[in-house]
């Protein structure tokens, strides 16, 4: 007798389980499935959840925030602790979003079966039947403040100097101007050594020595080198300003 | 050349996909005004002595707290529109505001200090009757809500239900009112009309019925309108038929005592329903034994009921409004009485004695064209010497709120009519006198006949005038610079309004549902004029048209507002000057027949006013203005004037042509069967729209010409079957002249609301896809093909080839509430769609994202054309919100207007709020940006200059040295 009753109980339990799973499988058949009760008849349910803004003590933002279910079809308001309840929602599938001018919250899709079973999942507008479960009651965490503004491109000396074009022009210049000063060219041994190395570099003695030419040119006309550097500075900032 | 422009445009487009506001531009050229709507219930926060809050629940389903010092919002909660968000009752107790919402569906408690929700509970179904706070032993801890059949009591602290009881015999008795005197009992008053009153007394503790009585009252039909509880549980009623007051002690008596009004020496104004107002300052105590009785539209009385004795304390005649207010222990009556046509006086009276309080009388002027005062809300407070002072909030017929402090000082006014803007126009400001004079030099025909010398003289004199103006302008700048900023700002008035150099400042003419017209300066948002039309029917439809702009100098600009009663179809015209708001002296034609359609013609009369045609239900046409000149012009051009009529109840779209004698003939008709689908909107193109480029350059350098039919109508239909499997959206593109159907598209498994934008050669519409449960955008573009049929002029009658139709759809991750396209002077700038979202943001979405030529596979050619590869989902980026964090609630419409700069488009979004800004769809390519670095440019220039100087000097030295060597 005990055995039979336990079997019966088991069957009942199983049936309940099947019923529950059936509820969810018909959700999964896709959004087109017309299994939801019409909005005027049938039970009304409530969507509960909580909006969390990490690292914020005062909850002043709640007075300017709202919970919108499927556009403005159902509206809920936030309590001072960030929790919310949207009452009077018939069964169906809804996108729940918290709108606030200060913080950004990700929307969540909430499915309510005709029996009142709730499920939350990520919103995916392209694959509407895809299910990535989210906790229910909803825990919606703010992903930071909204970024409404573009950053102005400010002009600073560092930007200008770090520009690769400027670097490319300034560094060789420094080397050309400073190197002859560092290396003592008056020392005859040194000169000999340099000449040797130069000869090794340029096997063709008929060609004019490039480095000599350059040093001659630059040490000869300091002024002109300055002009070129300053004219480069006038050209410099233009490529530095990136436009999209 | 055209190709060059195209190329340039392409560069332009490619570098401006991202358009956003910079942080330093906040508030520079944009402004927002927030409104709440017409007040239904209002209470002053008396919890804290020095509180500055006034709380209001409005007819727009908004619950808000306003600062009484400035009139600005502390916070505001916007609920759903329609009956589901309707606020039925508002009770204030300390820090908690209790609202019954949606015909008794929800009970909410708000914390008024920060504006957060305390709790919200769902009440049982049943239509709402009344709600009241219940006190017991000097404390208030419960609230009772009376429905048609049940009464429930909830805790104030958490909203939990204490008990709920069914009302006895609720099928016969109409329970209407609740009363609690603070002794732990709840009285429910019900009525069987013209028979008796039923009184049920519940115990507050457990909801048990303590007592149940019924009292004969055959004259009574409604408790809420004619009865009130006064003093120690005395029901007092007034009846206009028997001209009597009736009183009943609920505790002891079982029969009503009749007191004829004549015995008090009073009489009721004929056809006026008398009103009784009692006052219960604290829910834990009994109401006062004094009450107000209104016997006529301008007749109020303060009465006292003391142990069955009725005493007239004071007779206020004439008195427009009267109201009770309590400060501390003292209760006063504020009475507003008319002085003359333009002024009212307000005074306080002691409620217990009826004596006028000293130094409380103040006068306030009432503009005759703003409407009568409708209600007053009084904030009484005790001064340091224990005397009573007060501030008062006056609401007038035109939904203006005025807050007045004691010596008649207006602290602030709010134009709540602007919470419901129906339609608007932006009108250019007039030129100043000097500007007009300069124009006149070239405009006058006489100039040609003048000799050379006089022309030169004229030229010189006008130059002199310019110089003078410039000098005075400089002087003013210098003068203003020394003054503090706050003084300079509020200088704008109607007198010194003039067009700025880029025509960025315009006059916004706004028409509101209450029938009040506003002229608002688009730069600052200040209201420059207002005009209340007091004969506007409540269900009127408005159409605002600019008949004459400011361009025709000696003639004043002229706007015409067509006001049409939606039920009867009868219409009136209001002609006014949009700059000053003054009614024009021109008498519009009397319209005796219902008006079906109105259209503005590009024809002008001799005074440069555009001709307005009105078609009545006999298909006769009335012209306004209808001078001889106009009629002659109409006869000449009648065969070119076509118009369409839409009868959505019969699904009939028909086209007509004007005959010479101003009668009409039907030339085409399209029947859309109403059993299957109904027409939702018919959208033509905007008449002031310019299209700069006739075509698009393809990747292979050939040109795809646009189909630019100015007569094209987009007709949107929705299926009558709302089942989500069978519902659909239809879109028809019809030529308005010939009735030729250019294109027809059906979106299956879709439903409205549909938002449409029709411009250039494209139609963008948005709908809800029931299959995938998402919002989708669809775009239709029409092209003539690779060659143009007749490139000089477009004629609907001579276009043999059907256009090529391209269509593409996208997913949009939000619902939308309004949509419009940007508009610029010459149409060179790329277009953006401005989309109002329910979240309050206004998204500026580049049209290039909604382009049916977006390829799925990127090819060399599509890259050349700068086409973005197709992606099914459109993104909402907060950088594209043109209103950053300035949310605009319930956007109903977005108005766009071109400015004098090609890059700039003026945008006004209106709904519950009004937001004005400028957008630059292709960035500011025609003016220097505000972040233009003058410093850098000048420093580089100077550096270059000095460098050349120094190098020159050095070179000289060098040369000299070489010469010496």
PDB file of C-alpha atoms in Angstrom, chain B residues 279 281 288 324-327 329-333 349-352:
ATOM      1  CA  UNK B 279     -11.977  71.004   5.821  1.00  0.00           C
ATOM      2  CA  UNK B 281      -6.764  69.748   8.764  1.00  0.00           C
ATOM      3  CA  UNK B 288     -13.910  71.766  11.375  1.00  0.00           C
ATOM      4  CA  UNK B 324      -9.372  76.689   3.353  1.00  0.00           C
ATOM      5  CA  UNK B 325      -5.807  76.585   4.587  1.00  0.00           C
ATOM      6  CA  UNK B 326      -4.264  75.651   7.892  1.00  0.00           C
ATOM      7  CA  UNK B 327      -1.146  76.969   9.541  1.00  0.00           C
ATOM      8  CA  UNK B 329      -3.486  75.482  14.839  1.00  0.00           C
ATOM      9  CA  UNK B 330      -5.100  78.265  12.900  1.00  0.00           C
ATOM     10  CA  UNK B 331      -7.347  77.720   9.944  1.00  0.00           C
ATOM     11  CA  UNK B 332      -8.099  80.496   7.516  1.00  0.00           C
ATOM     12  CA  UNK B 333     -10.255  80.971   4.484  1.00  0.00           C
ATOM     13  CA  UNK B 349     -10.531  85.446   6.797  1.00  0.00           C
ATOM     14  CA  UNK B 350     -10.460  83.729  10.132  1.00  0.00           C
ATOM     15  CA  UNK B 351     -12.361  80.502   9.607  1.00  0.00           C
ATOM     16  CA  UNK B 352     -13.845  80.417  13.077  1.00  0.00           C
TER      17      UNK B 352
END
